[in-house]
mmCIF file of C-alpha atoms in Angstrom:
data_model
loop_
_atom_site.group_PDB
_atom_site.id
_atom_site.type_symbol
_atom_site.label_atom_id
_atom_site.label_comp_id
_atom_site.label_asym_id
_atom_site.label_seq_id
_atom_site.Cartn_x
_atom_site.Cartn_y
_atom_site.Cartn_z
ATOM 1 C CA MET B 417 -26.704 -5.378 0.519
ATOM 2 C CA GLY B 418 -27.309 -1.771 1.106
ATOM 3 C CA ASP B 419 -27.425 1.467 -0.637
ATOM 4 C CA VAL B 420 -26.023 2.997 -4.006
ATOM 5 C CA VAL B 421 -24.981 6.489 -4.344
ATOM 6 C CA GLU B 422 -23.887 8.024 -7.412
ATOM 7 C CA VAL B 423 -22.586 11.347 -7.713
ATOM 8 C CA ASP B 424 -21.839 13.766 -10.655
ATOM 9 C CA GLY B 425 -19.654 16.501 -9.673
ATOM 10 C CA THR B 426 -20.259 18.802 -12.660
ATOM 11 C CA GLY B 427 -21.549 22.023 -11.412
ATOM 12 C CA LEU B 428 -21.499 21.137 -7.454
ATOM 13 C CA SER B 429 -21.250 24.086 -5.523
ATOM 14 C CA SER B 430 -18.607 23.501 -2.509
ATOM 15 C CA GLU B 431 -21.408 22.913 -0.149
ATOM 16 C CA ASP B 432 -22.830 20.269 -2.049
ATOM 17 C CA VAL B 433 -19.267 18.437 -2.810
ATOM 18 C CA GLU B 434 -18.906 18.224 0.902
ATOM 19 C CA LYS B 435 -22.628 16.721 1.273
ATOM 20 C CA ALA B 436 -22.062 14.669 -1.451
ATOM 21 C CA THR B 437 -18.731 13.080 -0.229
ATOM 22 C CA ASP B 438 -20.255 12.365 3.014
ATOM 23 C CA ARG B 439 -23.155 10.166 1.237
ATOM 24 C CA LEU B 440 -20.464 8.299 -0.400
ATOM 25 C CA VAL B 441 -18.261 7.677 2.553
ATOM 26 C CA ASP B 442 -21.339 6.752 4.470
ATOM 27 C CA VAL B 443 -22.265 3.942 2.079
ATOM 28 C CA LEU B 444 -18.705 2.474 2.349
ATOM 29 C CA VAL B 445 -19.219 2.501 6.447
ATOM 30 C CA ALA B 446 -22.440 1.008 6.431
ATOM 31 C CA ALA B 447 -21.644 -1.702 4.020
ATOM 32 C CA ASP B 448 -18.585 -2.344 6.528
ATOM 33 C CA GLU B 449 -20.820 -2.633 9.148
ATOM 34 C CA ASP B 450 -22.990 -4.898 7.434
ATOM 35 C CA GLY B 451 -19.945 -7.344 6.962
ATOM 36 C CA TRP B 452 -19.383 -6.337 3.313
ATOM 37 C CA TYR B 453 -16.342 -4.519 1.647
ATOM 38 C CA GLY B 454 -17.340 -1.312 0.401
ATOM 39 C CA ARG B 455 -16.541 -0.372 -3.653
ATOM 40 C CA LEU B 456 -16.006 3.075 -5.161
ATOM 41 C CA GLU B 457 -16.182 3.578 -8.869
ATOM 42 C CA VAL B 458 -14.359 6.458 -10.320
ATOM 43 C CA VAL B 459 -15.128 7.895 -13.948
ATOM 44 C CA ARG B 460 -12.775 10.829 -15.092
ATOM 45 C CA PRO B 461 -13.769 12.091 -18.327
ATOM 46 C CA TRP B 462 -10.735 14.115 -18.773
ATOM 47 C CA SER B 463 -8.416 11.032 -18.361
ATOM 48 C CA GLU B 464 -7.025 9.757 -21.812
ATOM 49 C CA HIS B 465 -5.365 6.471 -20.239
ATOM 50 C CA ASN B 466 -7.267 5.762 -17.149
ATOM 51 C CA PRO B 467 -10.904 7.143 -17.240
ATOM 52 C CA HIS B 468 -12.380 4.478 -15.455
ATOM 53 C CA LEU B 469 -10.998 3.383 -11.779
ATOM 54 C CA ASP B 470 -12.274 1.232 -9.173
ATOM 55 C CA GLY B 471 -11.372 -0.092 -5.836
ATOM 56 C CA GLU B 472 -12.260 -1.927 -2.509
ATOM 57 C CA PHE B 473 -12.050 -0.695 1.090
ATOM 58 C CA ALA B 474 -12.379 -1.988 4.290
ATOM 59 C CA ARG B 475 -12.747 -0.019 7.955
ATOM 60 C CA ALA B 476 -13.652 3.338 5.492
ATOM 61 C CA GLY B 477 -14.659 4.848 8.746
ATOM 62 C CA ALA B 478 -11.001 4.695 10.149
ATOM 63 C CA ILE B 479 -9.709 6.937 7.144
ATOM 64 C CA ARG B 480 -12.849 9.056 6.645
ATOM 65 C CA ARG B 481 -11.292 12.213 6.787
ATOM 66 C CA TYR B 482 -8.713 11.030 4.164
ATOM 67 C CA LEU B 483 -11.705 9.414 1.788
ATOM 68 C CA CYS B 484 -13.456 13.062 2.066
ATOM 69 C CA ARG B 485 -10.601 14.698 1.275
ATOM 70 C CA GLU B 486 -9.903 12.757 -1.851
ATOM 71 C CA LEU B 487 -13.536 12.260 -3.066
ATOM 72 C CA ALA B 488 -13.971 16.185 -2.830
ATOM 73 C CA SER B 489 -11.007 16.846 -4.818
ATOM 74 C CA LEU B 490 -12.351 14.725 -7.542
ATOM 75 C CA LEU B 491 -15.925 15.637 -7.681
ATOM 76 C CA ALA B 492 -14.502 19.416 -7.825
ATOM 77 C CA THR B 493 -13.007 18.602 -11.008
ATOM 78 C CA GLY B 494 -16.040 17.061 -12.330
ATOM 79 C CA ALA B 495 -15.722 13.103 -11.903
ATOM 80 C CA ARG B 496 -18.690 10.939 -11.365
ATOM 81 C CA ILE B 497 -18.152 8.595 -8.438
ATOM 82 C CA THR B 498 -20.334 5.628 -7.459
ATOM 83 C CA ALA B 499 -20.173 3.871 -4.125
ATOM 84 C CA ARG B 500 -21.401 0.606 -3.531
ATOM 85 C CA PRO B 501 -21.356 -2.835 -1.245
ATOM 86 C CA SER B 502 -18.991 -4.794 -3.286
ATOM 87 C CA ARG B 503 -18.769 -8.691 -1.724
ATOM 88 C CA ALA B 504 -18.929 -10.117 1.342
ATOM 89 C CA GLN B 505 -15.813 -9.950 3.914
ATOM 90 C CA PRO B 506 -13.972 -13.141 4.143
ATOM 91 C CA PRO B 507 -12.682 -13.984 7.727
ATOM 92 C CA PHE B 508 -8.999 -13.568 8.762
ATOM 93 C CA ASP B 509 -8.578 -17.231 8.693
ATOM 94 C CA ASP B 510 -9.822 -17.953 4.866
ATOM 95 C CA PRO B 511 -7.127 -18.939 2.744
ATOM 96 C CA GLU B 512 -8.222 -16.529 0.520
ATOM 97 C CA PHE B 513 -7.342 -13.426 2.512
ATOM 98 C CA PHE B 514 -3.896 -14.686 3.256
ATOM 99 C CA VAL B 515 -3.393 -14.567 -0.833
ATOM 100 C CA ALA B 516 -5.113 -11.340 -1.132
ATOM 101 C CA LEU B 517 -2.349 -9.449 1.607
ATOM 102 C CA ASP B 518 0.241 -9.751 -1.156
ATOM 103 C CA GLU B 519 1.459 -6.175 -2.144
ATOM 104 C CA ASP B 520 3.330 -7.714 -4.707
ATOM 105 C CA ARG B 521 0.434 -8.935 -6.524
ATOM 106 C CA VAL B 522 -0.162 -5.894 -9.526
ATOM 107 C CA ASP B 523 -2.558 -6.085 -12.536
ATOM 108 C CA THR B 524 -0.064 -3.810 -14.979
ATOM 109 C CA ARG B 525 -3.401 -3.617 -17.497
ATOM 110 C CA SER B 526 -4.976 -0.690 -15.301
ATOM 111 C CA LYS B 527 -4.140 1.875 -12.654
ATOM 112 C CA LYS B 528 -4.599 1.255 -9.065
ATOM 113 C CA LEU B 529 -7.352 3.249 -7.082
ATOM 114 C CA PHE B 530 -5.692 2.774 -3.647
ATOM 115 C CA LEU B 531 -2.345 1.444 -2.660
ATOM 116 C CA PHE B 532 -3.923 -1.570 -0.429
ATOM 117 C CA SER B 533 -6.265 -4.212 -0.841
ATOM 118 C CA PRO B 534 -9.337 -4.037 1.510
ATOM 119 C CA GLU B 535 -8.088 -7.339 3.580
ATOM 120 C CA ARG B 536 -4.757 -5.371 3.661
ATOM 121 C CA MET B 537 -6.707 -2.547 5.436
ATOM 122 C CA ALA B 538 -8.938 -4.641 7.519
ATOM 123 C CA LEU B 539 -5.858 -6.758 8.938
ATOM 124 C CA SER B 540 -3.673 -3.435 9.480
ATOM 125 C CA ILE B 541 -6.423 -1.621 11.063
ATOM 126 C CA ASP B 542 -7.007 -4.334 13.395
ATOM 127 C CA ARG B 543 -3.591 -4.901 14.325
ATOM 128 C CA ILE B 544 -3.289 -1.100 14.970
ATOM 129 C CA GLY B 545 -5.647 -1.594 17.780
ATOM 130 C CA HIS B 546 -3.628 -4.927 18.958
ATOM 131 C CA TYR B 547 -0.243 -3.172 18.915
ATOM 132 C CA THR B 548 -1.099 0.257 20.113
ATOM 133 C CA GLY B 549 -3.979 -0.317 22.676
ATOM 134 C CA THR B 550 -5.968 2.594 20.968
ATOM 135 C CA PRO B 551 -8.798 2.086 18.093
ATOM 136 C CA ALA B 552 -7.284 3.321 14.339
ATOM 137 C CA ALA B 553 -9.981 6.128 14.211
ATOM 138 C CA SER B 554 -8.081 7.699 16.812
ATOM 139 C CA PHE B 555 -4.903 8.529 14.808
ATOM 140 C CA GLN B 556 -4.694 11.982 13.527
ATOM 141 C CA ARG B 557 -3.006 13.353 10.300
ATOM 142 C CA HIS B 558 0.580 13.745 12.081
ATOM 143 C CA VAL B 559 1.930 10.959 13.706
ATOM 144 C CA LEU B 560 5.381 11.279 15.852
ATOM 145 C CA PHE B 561 7.368 7.864 16.337
ATOM 146 C CA THR B 562 9.742 7.483 19.548
ATOM 147 C CA ASN B 563 11.904 5.108 21.109
ATOM 148 C CA TYR B 564 11.328 6.305 24.585
ATOM 149 C CA ALA B 565 8.854 6.730 27.324
ATOM 150 C CA MET B 566 10.398 10.000 28.392
ATOM 151 C CA HIS B 567 8.668 11.869 25.148
ATOM 152 C CA VAL B 568 5.685 9.764 25.964
ATOM 153 C CA GLU B 569 5.867 11.819 29.601
ATOM 154 C CA ALA B 570 6.407 15.098 27.740
ATOM 155 C CA PHE B 571 3.417 14.356 25.629
ATOM 156 C CA LEU B 572 0.920 13.755 27.879
ATOM 157 C CA GLU B 573 2.065 16.887 30.130
ATOM 158 C CA ARG B 574 1.722 18.999 27.003
ATOM 159 C CA PHE B 575 -1.584 17.133 26.303
ATOM 160 C CA PRO B 576 -3.067 15.994 29.382
ATOM 161 C CA ASP B 577 -6.373 14.995 27.641
ATOM 162 C CA ALA B 578 -4.774 12.964 24.795
ATOM 163 C CA VAL B 579 -6.414 9.488 24.157
ATOM 164 C CA ARG B 580 -4.230 6.909 25.490
ATOM 165 C CA PRO B 581 -4.002 3.036 25.559
ATOM 166 C CA ASP B 582 -7.245 1.056 26.655
ATOM 167 C CA ARG B 583 -5.054 -1.355 28.763
ATOM 168 C CA PRO B 584 -1.701 -1.916 30.178
ATOM 169 C CA GLY B 585 1.346 -3.642 28.276
ATOM 170 C CA ALA B 586 0.432 -2.961 24.863
ATOM 171 C CA GLN B 587 3.626 -3.539 22.622
ATOM 172 C CA MET B 588 3.733 -0.305 21.105
ATOM 173 C CA PRO B 589 1.177 2.086 23.033
ATOM 174 C CA ALA B 590 -0.220 5.227 21.100
ATOM 175 C CA TYR B 591 -1.441 8.419 22.645
ATOM 176 C CA HIS B 592 -3.504 10.873 20.492
ATOM 177 C CA HIS B 593 -4.023 14.565 20.754
ATOM 178 C CA VAL B 594 -7.581 14.631 19.072
ATOM 179 C CA THR B 595 -8.843 17.685 17.172
ATOM 180 C CA GLU B 596 -12.142 18.170 15.036
ATOM 181 C CA ALA B 597 -10.355 18.558 12.120
ATOM 182 C CA GLY B 598 -8.266 15.153 12.816
ATOM 183 C CA ASP B 599 -5.172 17.549 12.131
ATOM 184 C CA GLY B 600 -3.781 16.361 15.779
ATOM 185 C CA VAL B 601 -0.789 14.463 16.622
ATOM 186 C CA SER B 602 -0.658 10.912 17.365
ATOM 187 C CA LEU B 603 2.403 9.678 19.111
ATOM 188 C CA VAL B 604 3.729 5.818 19.245
ATOM 189 C CA ASN B 605 6.282 4.694 21.423
ATOM 190 C CA ILE B 606 7.590 2.001 18.868
ATOM 191 C CA GLY B 607 10.551 0.894 21.300
ATOM 192 C CA VAL B 608 13.598 0.226 20.148
ATOM 193 C CA GLY B 609 14.841 -1.456 16.789
ATOM 194 C CA PRO B 610 13.994 -1.771 12.908
ATOM 195 C CA ALA B 611 11.550 -4.697 13.201
ATOM 196 C CA ASN B 612 9.134 -2.629 15.515
ATOM 197 C CA ALA B 613 9.738 0.233 13.236
ATOM 198 C CA LYS B 614 8.580 -1.532 10.451
ATOM 199 C CA THR B 615 5.733 -3.289 11.774
ATOM 200 C CA ALA B 616 4.531 -0.175 13.096
ATOM 201 C CA THR B 617 4.841 2.046 10.025
ATOM 202 C CA ASP B 618 3.663 -1.217 7.683
ATOM 203 C CA HIS B 619 0.192 -0.584 9.523
ATOM 204 C CA VAL B 620 -0.111 3.178 10.510
ATOM 205 C CA ALA B 621 0.373 3.622 6.254
ATOM 206 C CA VAL B 622 -2.885 2.391 6.100
ATOM 207 C CA LEU B 623 -4.422 5.184 7.519
ATOM 208 C CA ARG B 624 -2.486 7.731 4.998
ATOM 209 C CA PRO B 625 -1.120 10.376 7.558
ATOM 210 C CA ASP B 626 -0.076 13.421 6.418
ATOM 211 C CA THR B 627 3.444 13.176 7.933
ATOM 212 C CA MET B 628 5.629 10.654 10.027
ATOM 213 C CA ILE B 629 8.503 12.119 12.099
ATOM 214 C CA MET B 630 10.902 9.865 13.904
ATOM 215 C CA ILE B 631 11.854 11.731 17.349
ATOM 216 C CA GLY B 632 14.496 9.702 18.801
ATOM 217 C CA HIS B 633 18.115 9.159 20.219
ATOM 218 C CA CYS B 634 20.925 8.676 18.445
ATOM 219 C CA GLY B 635 24.814 8.283 18.861
ATOM 220 C CA GLY B 636 26.678 11.022 17.878
ATOM 221 C CA LEU B 637 29.766 10.305 15.409
ATOM 222 C CA ARG B 638 31.579 13.652 15.342
ATOM 223 C CA ASN B 639 34.016 15.094 17.845
ATOM 224 C CA HIS B 640 32.220 18.366 18.201
ATOM 225 C CA GLN B 641 28.975 16.938 18.997
ATOM 226 C CA HIS B 642 27.777 17.244 22.493
ATOM 227 C CA LYS B 643 24.893 15.386 24.421
ATOM 228 C CA GLY B 644 21.570 17.117 23.824
ATOM 229 C CA ASP B 645 22.463 18.552 20.443
ATOM 230 C CA PHE B 646 20.028 17.462 17.568
ATOM 231 C CA VAL B 647 20.651 15.801 14.544
ATOM 232 C CA LEU B 648 18.313 16.502 11.481
ATOM 233 C CA ALA B 649 18.588 13.620 8.844
ATOM 234 C CA THR B 650 19.527 14.625 5.375
ATOM 235 C CA GLY B 651 19.394 11.328 4.325
ATOM 236 C CA TYR B 652 20.018 7.526 5.305
ATOM 237 C CA GLN B 653 22.614 4.911 5.409
ATOM 238 C CA ARG B 654 20.465 1.752 5.507
ATOM 239 C CA ALA B 655 21.943 -0.795 7.706
ATOM 240 C CA ASP B 656 18.865 -1.939 9.172
ATOM 241 C CA HIS B 657 18.200 -4.531 6.746
ATOM 242 C CA VAL B 658 14.491 -5.481 7.149
ATOM 243 C CA LEU B 659 13.283 -3.885 3.921
ATOM 244 C CA ASP B 660 15.937 -4.708 1.531
ATOM 245 C CA GLU B 661 13.991 -7.259 -0.007
ATOM 246 C CA VAL B 662 11.054 -5.019 -1.107
ATOM 247 C CA LEU B 663 13.408 -1.739 -1.908
ATOM 248 C CA PRO B 664 16.656 -2.351 -2.534
ATOM 249 C CA LEU B 665 19.407 -0.719 -1.167
ATOM 250 C CA ASP B 666 20.097 1.306 -4.419
ATOM 251 C CA VAL B 667 16.986 3.343 -4.368
ATOM 252 C CA PRO B 668 17.325 6.601 -2.563
ATOM 253 C CA VAL B 669 15.576 7.375 0.163
ATOM 254 C CA VAL B 670 15.840 10.990 1.506
ATOM 255 C CA PRO B 671 13.412 12.981 3.844
ATOM 256 C CA ASN B 672 10.583 15.446 2.584
ATOM 257 C CA HIS B 673 12.202 18.771 1.897
ATOM 258 C CA ARG B 674 9.414 20.985 2.924
ATOM 259 C CA LEU B 675 8.912 18.956 6.444
ATOM 260 C CA ASN B 676 12.743 19.259 6.771
ATOM 261 C CA SER B 677 12.925 23.248 6.414
ATOM 262 C CA PHE B 678 9.919 23.356 9.002
ATOM 263 C CA LEU B 679 11.993 21.427 11.503
ATOM 264 C CA LEU B 680 15.087 23.403 10.587
ATOM 265 C CA ASP B 681 13.183 26.831 11.210
ATOM 266 C CA ALA B 682 11.982 25.219 14.539
ATOM 267 C CA LEU B 683 15.925 24.269 15.282
ATOM 268 C CA GLN B 684 16.833 27.677 14.478
ATOM 269 C CA GLN B 685 14.218 29.563 16.084
ATOM 270 C CA ALA B 686 14.701 27.598 19.529
ATOM 271 C CA GLY B 687 18.604 28.480 19.489
ATOM 272 C CA MET B 688 19.380 24.741 19.384
ATOM 273 C CA THR B 689 22.966 23.057 18.426
ATOM 274 C CA TYR B 690 22.099 20.957 15.454
ATOM 275 C CA ARG B 691 24.000 19.053 12.732
ATOM 276 C CA LEU B 692 22.667 18.120 9.568
ATOM 277 C CA GLY B 693 23.357 15.081 7.595
ATOM 278 C CA ILE B 694 23.330 10.956 7.144
ATOM 279 C CA VAL B 695 21.976 8.959 9.888
ATOM 280 C CA HIS B 696 23.594 5.410 9.833
ATOM 281 C CA THR B 697 20.401 3.051 11.158
ATOM 282 C CA THR B 698 22.007 -0.526 12.365
ATOM 283 C CA ASP B 699 19.720 -3.297 13.335
ATOM 284 C CA ASN B 700 23.110 -4.641 15.564
ATOM 285 C CA ARG B 701 22.536 -2.538 19.152
ATOM 286 C CA ASP B 702 25.878 -3.827 20.235
ATOM 287 C CA TRP B 703 27.765 -2.836 16.580
ATOM 288 C CA GLU B 704 30.433 -1.748 18.921
ATOM 289 C CA PHE B 705 31.709 -5.292 19.492
ATOM 290 C CA ASN B 706 32.552 -6.228 15.949
ATOM 291 C CA GLN B 707 33.457 -2.341 14.800
ATOM 292 C CA GLN B 708 35.494 -2.300 11.767
ATOM 293 C CA ALA B 709 33.027 -3.144 8.904
ATOM 294 C CA THR B 710 30.426 -0.369 10.756
ATOM 295 C CA LEU B 711 33.068 2.318 11.023
ATOM 296 C CA ARG B 712 34.040 1.929 7.497
ATOM 297 C CA ALA B 713 30.506 2.146 6.397
ATOM 298 C CA MET B 714 29.754 5.330 8.745
ATOM 299 C CA ARG B 715 33.074 6.677 7.194
ATOM 300 C CA LEU B 716 32.150 6.344 3.843
ATOM 301 C CA SER B 717 28.695 7.741 4.223
ATOM 302 C CA ARG B 718 30.038 10.650 6.246
ATOM 303 C CA SER B 719 27.153 9.830 8.933
ATOM 304 C CA VAL B 720 26.917 12.222 11.605
ATOM 305 C CA ALA B 721 24.731 9.488 13.859
ATOM 306 C CA VAL B 722 23.686 6.142 14.262
ATOM 307 C CA ASP B 723 20.195 4.753 15.625
ATOM 308 C CA MET B 724 18.185 1.747 15.134
ATOM 309 C CA GLU B 725 14.935 2.870 13.571
ATOM 310 C CA SER B 726 15.144 6.257 11.419
ATOM 311 C CA ALA B 727 16.087 4.612 7.988
ATOM 312 C CA THR B 728 13.379 1.941 8.293
ATOM 313 C CA ILE B 729 10.617 4.722 9.100
ATOM 314 C CA ALA B 730 11.813 6.774 5.878
ATOM 315 C CA THR B 731 12.153 3.530 3.911
ATOM 316 C CA ASN B 732 8.590 2.688 4.456
ATOM 317 C CA GLY B 733 7.562 6.253 4.369
ATOM 318 C CA PHE B 734 9.118 6.546 0.977
ATOM 319 C CA ARG B 735 7.052 2.889 -0.155
ATOM 320 C CA TYR B 736 3.941 4.095 1.120
ATOM 321 C CA ARG B 737 3.867 8.024 -0.269
ATOM 322 C CA VAL B 738 3.929 9.353 3.431
ATOM 323 C CA PRO B 739 6.214 12.497 3.591
ATOM 324 C CA HIS B 740 8.548 11.691 6.365
ATOM 325 C CA ALA B 741 11.347 13.143 8.578
ATOM 326 C CA THR B 742 13.969 12.670 11.143
ATOM 327 C CA LEU B 743 14.831 14.722 14.231
ATOM 328 C CA LEU B 744 17.432 12.918 16.687
ATOM 329 C CA CYS B 745 18.820 14.114 19.992
ATOM 330 C CA VAL B 746 22.286 12.865 20.876
ATOM 331 C CA SER B 747 22.468 10.989 23.886
ATOM 332 C CA ASP B 748 26.003 9.331 23.842
ATOM 333 C CA LYS B 749 29.097 9.600 21.453
ATOM 334 C CA PRO B 750 29.981 5.866 21.229
ATOM 335 C CA LEU B 751 33.323 6.783 19.172
ATOM 336 C CA HIS B 752 34.775 9.463 21.710
ATOM 337 C CA GLY B 753 34.844 7.798 25.064
ATOM 338 C CA SER B 754 31.254 8.835 26.118
ATOM 339 C CA PRO B 755 28.967 5.718 25.754
ATOM 340 C CA LYS B 756 25.086 5.611 27.153
ATOM 341 C CA LEU B 757 25.529 4.998 30.626
ATOM 342 C CA ALA B 758 22.611 4.324 33.266
ATOM 343 C CA ALA B 759 24.149 6.851 35.726
ATOM 344 C CA GLY B 760 24.002 9.948 33.424
ATOM 345 C CA ALA B 761 20.699 8.937 31.213
ATOM 346 C CA GLN B 762 18.106 10.297 33.737
ATOM 347 C CA GLU B 763 19.680 13.761 33.654
ATOM 348 C CA PHE B 764 20.230 13.925 30.130
ATOM 349 C CA TYR B 765 16.549 12.325 29.418
ATOM 350 C CA GLU B 766 14.790 15.598 31.735
ATOM 351 C CA ALA B 767 16.969 18.164 29.942
ATOM 352 C CA SER B 768 15.925 17.016 26.536
ATOM 353 C CA LYS B 769 12.556 15.618 26.302
ATOM 354 C CA ARG B 770 10.374 18.606 26.429
ATOM 355 C CA HIS B 771 12.748 20.669 23.929
ATOM 356 C CA HIS B 772 12.412 17.892 21.675
ATOM 357 C CA LEU B 773 8.807 17.392 21.695
ATOM 358 C CA ASP B 774 8.416 21.098 21.086
ATOM 359 C CA LEU B 775 10.451 21.454 18.135
ATOM 360 C CA ALA B 776 8.384 18.567 16.232
ATOM 361 C CA LEU B 777 5.089 20.035 17.303
ATOM 362 C CA THR B 778 6.385 23.604 15.947
ATOM 363 C CA ALA B 779 7.381 22.080 12.685
ATOM 364 C CA LEU B 780 4.101 20.836 12.395
ATOM 365 C CA ASP B 781 2.216 23.882 13.099
ATOM 366 C CA SER B 782 3.837 25.244 10.095
ATOM 367 C CA VAL B 783 2.761 22.431 8.375
ATOM 368 C CA ARG B 784 -0.842 23.043 9.447
ATOM 369 C CA ARG B 785 -0.772 26.828 8.523
ATOM 370 C CA GLU B 786 1.367 26.515 5.163
ATOM 371 C CA HIS B 787 -0.304 23.275 3.736
ATOM 372 C CA PRO B 788 -3.859 22.628 5.506
ATOM 373 C CA GLU B 789 -4.484 19.686 2.679
ATOM 374 C CA GLY B 790 -0.941 18.169 3.485
ATOM 375 C CA LEU B 791 2.514 18.546 2.492
ATOM 376 C CA PRO B 792 3.424 18.006 -1.457
ATOM 377 C CA GLY B 793 5.642 15.126 -2.317
ATOM 378 C CA GLN B 794 6.385 14.953 -5.742
ATOM 379 C CA GLU B 795 9.652 12.918 -4.874
ATOM 380 C CA ILE B 796 7.846 9.573 -3.708
ATOM 381 C CA ARG B 797 5.444 9.630 -6.934
ATOM 382 C CA ALA B 798 5.613 6.588 -8.704
ATOM 383 C CA VAL B 799 5.324 5.888 -12.219
ATOM 384 C CA ASP B 800 2.175 3.802 -11.872
ATOM 385 C CA GLU B 801 0.853 6.183 -8.782
ATOM 386 C CA PRO B 802 -2.324 4.960 -7.519
ATOM 387 C CA LEU B 803 -5.181 7.348 -7.396
ATOM 388 C CA PHE B 804 -5.284 7.415 -3.946
ATOM 389 C CA GLY B 805 -2.275 6.699 -2.000
ATOM 390 C CA GLY B 806 -0.151 9.815 -2.541
ATOM 391 C CA PRO B 807 -0.019 13.472 -1.215
ATOM 392 C CA PRO B 808 -2.152 15.759 -2.266
ATOM 393 C CA ASP B 809 -0.377 16.913 -5.138
ATOM 394 C CA LEU B 810 -0.391 13.844 -7.034
#
């Protein structure tokens, strides 16, 4: 079945901790290569209520950096960790595999080690390759989502050596500026609509990125906005509907405060015109054809912009404990006689695409500098928080 490695973190030097985490993760990776799920058993002598936790992992190589960070933190505080092969991986067409994908199956008697079952991990990592045309291991710690190819053009101009899809026609093509530390940037062109936004973030969340930022276009809803102005979301009106059943509308969803602060600093330093406020996310691309209910919702919420993806990405960021934010650029003003028309679109795109990407990258530079181990995220911590799964302050 493969090796079993047990490490007691008591008294280990930082160098020994680093070596030990590599050995532990190597066991999980080797188990996966042999067709087994890997298992981690964690003993925390200081914990009164949850001293012993365990969990299974699939495709550990795709989240190696994340596992090493989490394990190193535990060993440094004196935990004892064992890694071993667990059980043979069932095929995707096994009925039991399907049952194990259900995130709502919760054992309330014990604390979870990780947010996702190994079956969920295996399927998501497979689908990431299918949808994006790139392997999951290429994804970096910071992920940008866009709904326009123009941001891809700007990204590739900035990072000409970026990893690209291995085939044409990928549904949600991804591009990766890879760094040795894994703290580079991945850009995913999810296309238009909340269904795509949900699909992408459902699977990317398994990789445990440090940040997720939506950089897309929006309709400006205020008279004094102009095309090319920016909108930094402070909250969302969820009219996208794709996640209502798993996260009711009365659960507040807001961006990560620190990430928003870095984006705001970038906007101010660049001298950009912007507004802070609520983004109304709809699943109806032609909401203008039946206006009254939508206009009333926008008015009551004080929305400053309308789009089709931002609230969805934010909601999944909240559900899956990933710090998130939204920086949009106004491409039209549907309420003020300035709809998005083909004739003027290209000029706007060329003028805005580099600024938009640069603002997000500037903010991420600040994240790396001030929070090299990832952004704190107390606001997305659950009462029954898994040991692995949240930002580093958890």
